[in-house]
Amino acid sequence: MCGITGWVSFHQDVRHSAPVIEAMTATMALRGPDAGGVWLGRNAALGHRRLAVIDLDGGAQPMADRPDRPQVVLTYSGEVYNHHELRERLRSRGHRFGTRSDTEVVLRAYLEWGDALVDHLEGMYAFGIWDERAQRLLLVRDRLGVKPLCWAAVDGGLAFGSEPKALFAHPEVAPAVDADGLREAYSLLFTTGPTVWAGVHEVHPGGLLVLDRDGIHERRYWELTARPHTDGLETTRDRVAALVDRAARSQLEADVPLCSLLSGGLDSTVVTALVADELRRTRGPGAKLRSYAVDYSDQAERFTGDVLRTGHDTPYATEAGAFIGTEHSTVVLDPRALLDPENRRAVVASRDSPIGVGDMDTSLYLLFGEIREHSTVALSGEAADEVFGGYPWFHKPEALAARTFPWLLVTGDDAAMPLAPDLAAHLRIREFREDTYRSSLAAVPRLDGESAGERRLREIQHFSLTRWLRQLLHRKDRLSMAQGLEVRVPYCDHRLVEYAFNAPWAMKNHDGREKSLLRDTGRGIAPDSVLLRPKNHYPATHHLDYNEGLRRLAREALDVPQVRDIADATVIGAVLDTPADRLQWGHRLRLERVVDLALWLDHHRPALTL
């Protein structure tokens, strides 16, 4: 896993601007703490920061097809899990390899297949390839959008990077925010393409972008499609189990210490069990997988259920670790660490966005920091709820009947950022959501003969996979890479996603519960307590000291004039008047977002055009 960046201009000789690509590359140092490099040609400059995971001595980047007068140069981030198979296929076609890295496999796959290399890759990745022969840049992002990739137009071409901060190191790209950006941010619709930053765009998941002398061309090489599901229930169970098993085991390769995130929920427990078994199979019966969970110092005594959380995670995680046989650790955090200004500032800086979830972001960042002391790679259960239908909105009639995105119903307006009245009138968030919902509905693939109920559930799942999941992957990537930790997500295997997307909902909840097919996979490898446990979201602290400290930070944030230009100080003031012991999670999230807004404005100092 790494940080990538680059710059192409057909209007100038970029070799005279080495400090620019060096500055862009330097912004990615946290993503790649082990090494860095740049390459400059007449019209293209590429930069790379490396987190060494496979072939520690080889795989330096940017990587060229030849040492002298290179014709093709690659800057690459991610992991291609089928690189061994591809290496053998390419060798049979005459390619010779000088490293064991998957980076070189991607480079030589392009030399063999051109843009069609995307059809051969399995994994999570984002990369840029400059083809000197064709005077052409190719940008590619993995199918589910696990790895980020953004770009902005510059004179005669474009600049690109893993994160917007790489673009802002280019003299022609400024951190500016307009009404469209704030509308995208505070609508909570998680659209891919536009960003909060004016002029900065994302490459679409499953998309590629080509820049040549004729301009910029984009297309999708992968999208979810509706297909008839002809397998019976038993075959479907077996097929899902095989796909999950293959995805988890294929993501174990690393030349550095590896661990798993084990929350005590079904999703992470299944992944941990499969990876632990594969570790014992390949490295000997005594091999032990490290696993990690996060908790708060007050959680056992003060846990209070809410719309997202039904129970305390730690007892389930501890039991799952013992059942599977991992070396399990719980990272316990106190309010001081969660409120520490430097920790919160680091989180906001890593996100490049004012939108987050407060203590849950800070705790995840701190958890990743603790894990990085022992491991460089972690496997996560992210995406199982989207793939197998785990969220309440898949099962509640009111959510299915609502003509809007279902996550907007979870906490309602209590958790939304209250916008200053004049800004709210200008942004017209409600109308924007309605328009976006209609266009998103039209993009859902249809299947002839599908019942109305089945069609509605397909719509909800498509929204969840193409919107809600995107912000979860963004959060996990940014916070983990800010600590130099690579997180892999087996449930984002595109073959698993395709198969589960088309399985009928009568099979997805055949036992009357959410995620029935994944529960089938977990039988015998996860404890019954986990198999029978209801869905539980990522934990939040309930400590009164945290609530008091958050109110103090929110009051300080409201002293910032630009914050009051965006947030409704009257509404926030009413929340601040709520006693700490009566501050509900949704209202608290409003305070979190005001604090994050102030930190974001201070760190990025965007030019606001409202």
PDB file of N, CA, C and O in Angstrom, residues 273-301:
ATOM      1  N   ALA A 273     -11.423 -16.031  11.505  1.00  0.00           N
ATOM      2  CA  ALA A 273     -11.353 -17.495  11.587  1.00  0.00           C
ATOM      3  C   ALA A 273     -10.716 -18.089  10.340  1.00  0.00           C
ATOM      4  O   ALA A 273      -9.868 -18.994  10.425  1.00  0.00           O
ATOM      5  N   LEU A 274     -11.088 -17.614   9.176  1.00  0.00           N
ATOM      6  CA  LEU A 274     -10.545 -18.155   7.929  1.00  0.00           C
ATOM      7  C   LEU A 274      -9.061 -17.818   7.778  1.00  0.00           C
ATOM      8  O   LEU A 274      -8.257 -18.661   7.358  1.00  0.00           O
ATOM      9  N   VAL A 275      -8.694 -16.601   8.125  1.00  0.00           N
ATOM     10  CA  VAL A 275      -7.292 -16.190   7.995  1.00  0.00           C
ATOM     11  C   VAL A 275      -6.432 -16.933   9.020  1.00  0.00           C
ATOM     12  O   VAL A 275      -5.307 -17.361   8.711  1.00  0.00           O
ATOM     13  N   ALA A 276      -6.929 -17.089  10.249  1.00  0.00           N
ATOM     14  CA  ALA A 276      -6.177 -17.825  11.271  1.00  0.00           C
ATOM     15  C   ALA A 276      -5.947 -19.268  10.836  1.00  0.00           C
ATOM     16  O   ALA A 276      -4.852 -19.829  11.028  1.00  0.00           O
ATOM     17  N   ASP A 277      -6.971 -19.875  10.242  1.00  0.00           N
ATOM     18  CA  ASP A 277      -6.830 -21.253   9.763  1.00  0.00           C
ATOM     19  C   ASP A 277      -5.810 -21.339   8.626  1.00  0.00           C
ATOM     20  O   ASP A 277      -4.981 -22.265   8.579  1.00  0.00           O
ATOM     21  N   GLU A 278      -5.847 -20.379   7.707  1.00  0.00           N
ATOM     22  CA  GLU A 278      -4.897 -20.375   6.600  1.00  0.00           C
ATOM     23  C   GLU A 278      -3.471 -20.153   7.103  1.00  0.00           C
ATOM     24  O   GLU A 278      -2.518 -20.751   6.585  1.00  0.00           O
ATOM     25  N   LEU A 279      -3.321 -19.336   8.117  1.00  0.00           N
ATOM     26  CA  LEU A 279      -1.999 -19.099   8.695  1.00  0.00           C
ATOM     27  C   LEU A 279      -1.444 -20.385   9.304  1.00  0.00           C
ATOM     28  O   LEU A 279      -0.261 -20.718   9.110  1.00  0.00           O
ATOM     29  N   ARG A 280      -2.275 -21.122  10.004  1.00  0.00           N
ATOM     30  CA  ARG A 280      -1.823 -22.393  10.573  1.00  0.00           C
ATOM     31  C   ARG A 280      -1.506 -23.405   9.484  1.00  0.00           C
ATOM     32  O   ARG A 280      -0.546 -24.185   9.586  1.00  0.00           O
ATOM     33  N   ARG A 281      -2.304 -23.389   8.429  1.00  0.00           N
ATOM     34  CA  ARG A 281      -2.093 -24.358   7.349  1.00  0.00           C
ATOM     35  C   ARG A 281      -0.786 -24.097   6.610  1.00  0.00           C
ATOM     36  O   ARG A 281      -0.071 -25.032   6.240  1.00  0.00           O
ATOM     37  N   THR A 282      -0.456 -22.819   6.388  1.00  0.00           N
ATOM     38  CA  THR A 282       0.708 -22.488   5.575  1.00  0.00           C
ATOM     39  C   THR A 282       1.984 -22.296   6.392  1.00  0.00           C
ATOM     40  O   THR A 282       3.087 -22.466   5.858  1.00  0.00           O
ATOM     41  N   ARG A 283       1.844 -21.957   7.676  1.00  0.00           N
ATOM     42  CA  ARG A 283       3.037 -21.659   8.471  1.00  0.00           C
ATOM     43  C   ARG A 283       3.223 -22.596   9.648  1.00  0.00           C
ATOM     44  O   ARG A 283       4.151 -22.426  10.449  1.00  0.00           O
ATOM     45  N   GLY A 284       2.342 -23.562   9.788  1.00  0.00           N
ATOM     46  CA  GLY A 284       2.481 -24.542  10.852  1.00  0.00           C
ATOM     47  C   GLY A 284       1.405 -24.402  11.901  1.00  0.00           C
ATOM     48  O   GLY A 284       0.853 -23.310  12.107  1.00  0.00           O
ATOM     49  N   PRO A 285       1.083 -25.513  12.587  1.00  0.00           N
ATOM     50  CA  PRO A 285      -0.031 -25.516  13.559  1.00  0.00           C
ATOM     51  C   PRO A 285       0.176 -24.559  14.725  1.00  0.00           C
ATOM     52  O   PRO A 285      -0.780 -24.177  15.389  1.00  0.00           O
ATOM     53  N   GLY A 286       1.414 -24.145  14.987  1.00  0.00           N
ATOM     54  CA  GLY A 286       1.659 -23.236  16.096  1.00  0.00           C
ATOM     55  C   GLY A 286       1.538 -21.775  15.735  1.00  0.00           C
ATOM     56  O   GLY A 286       1.640 -20.897  16.617  1.00  0.00           O
ATOM     57  N   ALA A 287       1.313 -21.469  14.468  1.00  0.00           N
ATOM     58  CA  ALA A 287       1.230 -20.065  14.036  1.00  0.00           C
ATOM     59  C   ALA A 287      -0.028 -19.412  14.615  1.00  0.00           C
ATOM     60  O   ALA A 287      -1.120 -19.964  14.531  1.00  0.00           O
ATOM     61  N   LYS A 288       0.147 -18.245  15.199  1.00  0.00           N
ATOM     62  CA  LYS A 288      -0.982 -17.542  15.813  1.00  0.00           C
ATOM     63  C   LYS A 288      -1.190 -16.194  15.140  1.00  0.00           C
ATOM     64  O   LYS A 288      -0.243 -15.429  14.943  1.00  0.00           O
ATOM     65  N   LEU A 289      -2.415 -15.922  14.799  1.00  0.00           N
ATOM     66  CA  LEU A 289      -2.791 -14.641  14.230  1.00  0.00           C
ATOM     67  C   LEU A 289      -3.046 -13.645  15.351  1.00  0.00           C
ATOM     68  O   LEU A 289      -3.733 -13.951  16.327  1.00  0.00           O
ATOM     69  N   ARG A 290      -2.499 -12.459  15.226  1.00  0.00           N
ATOM     70  CA  ARG A 290      -2.856 -11.384  16.147  1.00  0.00           C
ATOM     71  C   ARG A 290      -4.222 -10.823  15.751  1.00  0.00           C
ATOM     72  O   ARG A 290      -4.518 -10.662  14.567  1.00  0.00           O
ATOM     73  N   SER A 291      -5.042 -10.486  16.732  1.00  0.00           N
ATOM     74  CA  SER A 291      -6.317  -9.818  16.463  1.00  0.00           C
ATOM     75  C   SER A 291      -6.491  -8.677  17.440  1.00  0.00           C
ATOM     76  O   SER A 291      -5.963  -8.696  18.558  1.00  0.00           O
ATOM     77  N   TYR A 292      -7.236  -7.648  16.997  1.00  0.00           N
ATOM     78  CA  TYR A 292      -7.378  -6.422  17.775  1.00  0.00           C
ATOM     79  C   TYR A 292      -8.829  -5.950  17.794  1.00  0.00           C
ATOM     80  O   TYR A 292      -9.549  -6.059  16.795  1.00  0.00           O
ATOM     81  N   ALA A 293      -9.215  -5.410  18.941  1.00  0.00           N
ATOM     82  CA  ALA A 293     -10.502  -4.732  19.093  1.00  0.00           C
ATOM     83  C   ALA A 293     -10.264  -3.412  19.815  1.00  0.00           C
ATOM     84  O   ALA A 293      -9.218  -3.206  20.439  1.00  0.00           O
ATOM     85  N   VAL A 294     -11.237  -2.523  19.734  1.00  0.00           N
ATOM     86  CA  VAL A 294     -11.149  -1.241  20.430  1.00  0.00           C
ATOM     87  C   VAL A 294     -12.257  -1.158  21.472  1.00  0.00           C
ATOM     88  O   VAL A 294     -13.355  -1.712  21.291  1.00  0.00           O
ATOM     89  N   ASP A 295     -11.965  -0.507  22.590  1.00  0.00           N
ATOM     90  CA  ASP A 295     -12.967  -0.297  23.631  1.00  0.00           C
ATOM     91  C   ASP A 295     -12.662   1.037  24.309  1.00  0.00           C
ATOM     92  O   ASP A 295     -11.619   1.650  24.075  1.00  0.00           O
ATOM     93  N   TYR A 296     -13.602   1.461  25.149  1.00  0.00           N
ATOM     94  CA  TYR A 296     -13.453   2.718  25.871  1.00  0.00           C
ATOM     95  C   TYR A 296     -13.429   2.436  27.370  1.00  0.00           C
ATOM     96  O   TYR A 296     -14.034   1.465  27.846  1.00  0.00           O
ATOM     97  N   SER A 297     -12.760   3.302  28.110  1.00  0.00           N
ATOM     98  CA  SER A 297     -12.512   3.046  29.530  1.00  0.00           C
ATOM     99  C   SER A 297     -13.790   2.945  30.356  1.00  0.00           C
ATOM    100  O   SER A 297     -13.796   2.345  31.426  1.00  0.00           O
ATOM    101  N   ASP A 298     -14.878   3.505  29.851  1.00  0.00           N
ATOM    102  CA  ASP A 298     -16.130   3.496  30.615  1.00  0.00           C
ATOM    103  C   ASP A 298     -17.161   2.518  30.070  1.00  0.00           C
ATOM    104  O   ASP A 298     -18.254   2.416  30.621  1.00  0.00           O
ATOM    105  N   GLN A 299     -16.846   1.826  29.019  1.00  0.00           N
ATOM    106  CA  GLN A 299     -17.881   1.136  28.253  1.00  0.00           C
ATOM    107  C   GLN A 299     -18.595   0.041  29.048  1.00  0.00           C
ATOM    108  O   GLN A 299     -19.809  -0.119  28.944  1.00  0.00           O
ATOM    109  N   ALA A 300     -17.845  -0.718  29.824  1.00  0.00           N
ATOM    110  CA  ALA A 300     -18.466  -1.827  30.558  1.00  0.00           C
ATOM    111  C   ALA A 300     -19.504  -1.322  31.558  1.00  0.00           C
ATOM    112  O   ALA A 300     -20.532  -1.966  31.774  1.00  0.00           O
ATOM    113  N   GLU A 301     -19.229  -0.155  32.164  1.00  0.00           N
ATOM    114  CA  GLU A 301     -20.138   0.364  33.193  1.00  0.00           C
ATOM    115  C   GLU A 301     -21.232   1.256  32.612  1.00  0.00           C
ATOM    116  O   GLU A 301     -22.353   1.293  33.116  1.00  0.00           O
TER     117      GLU A 301
END
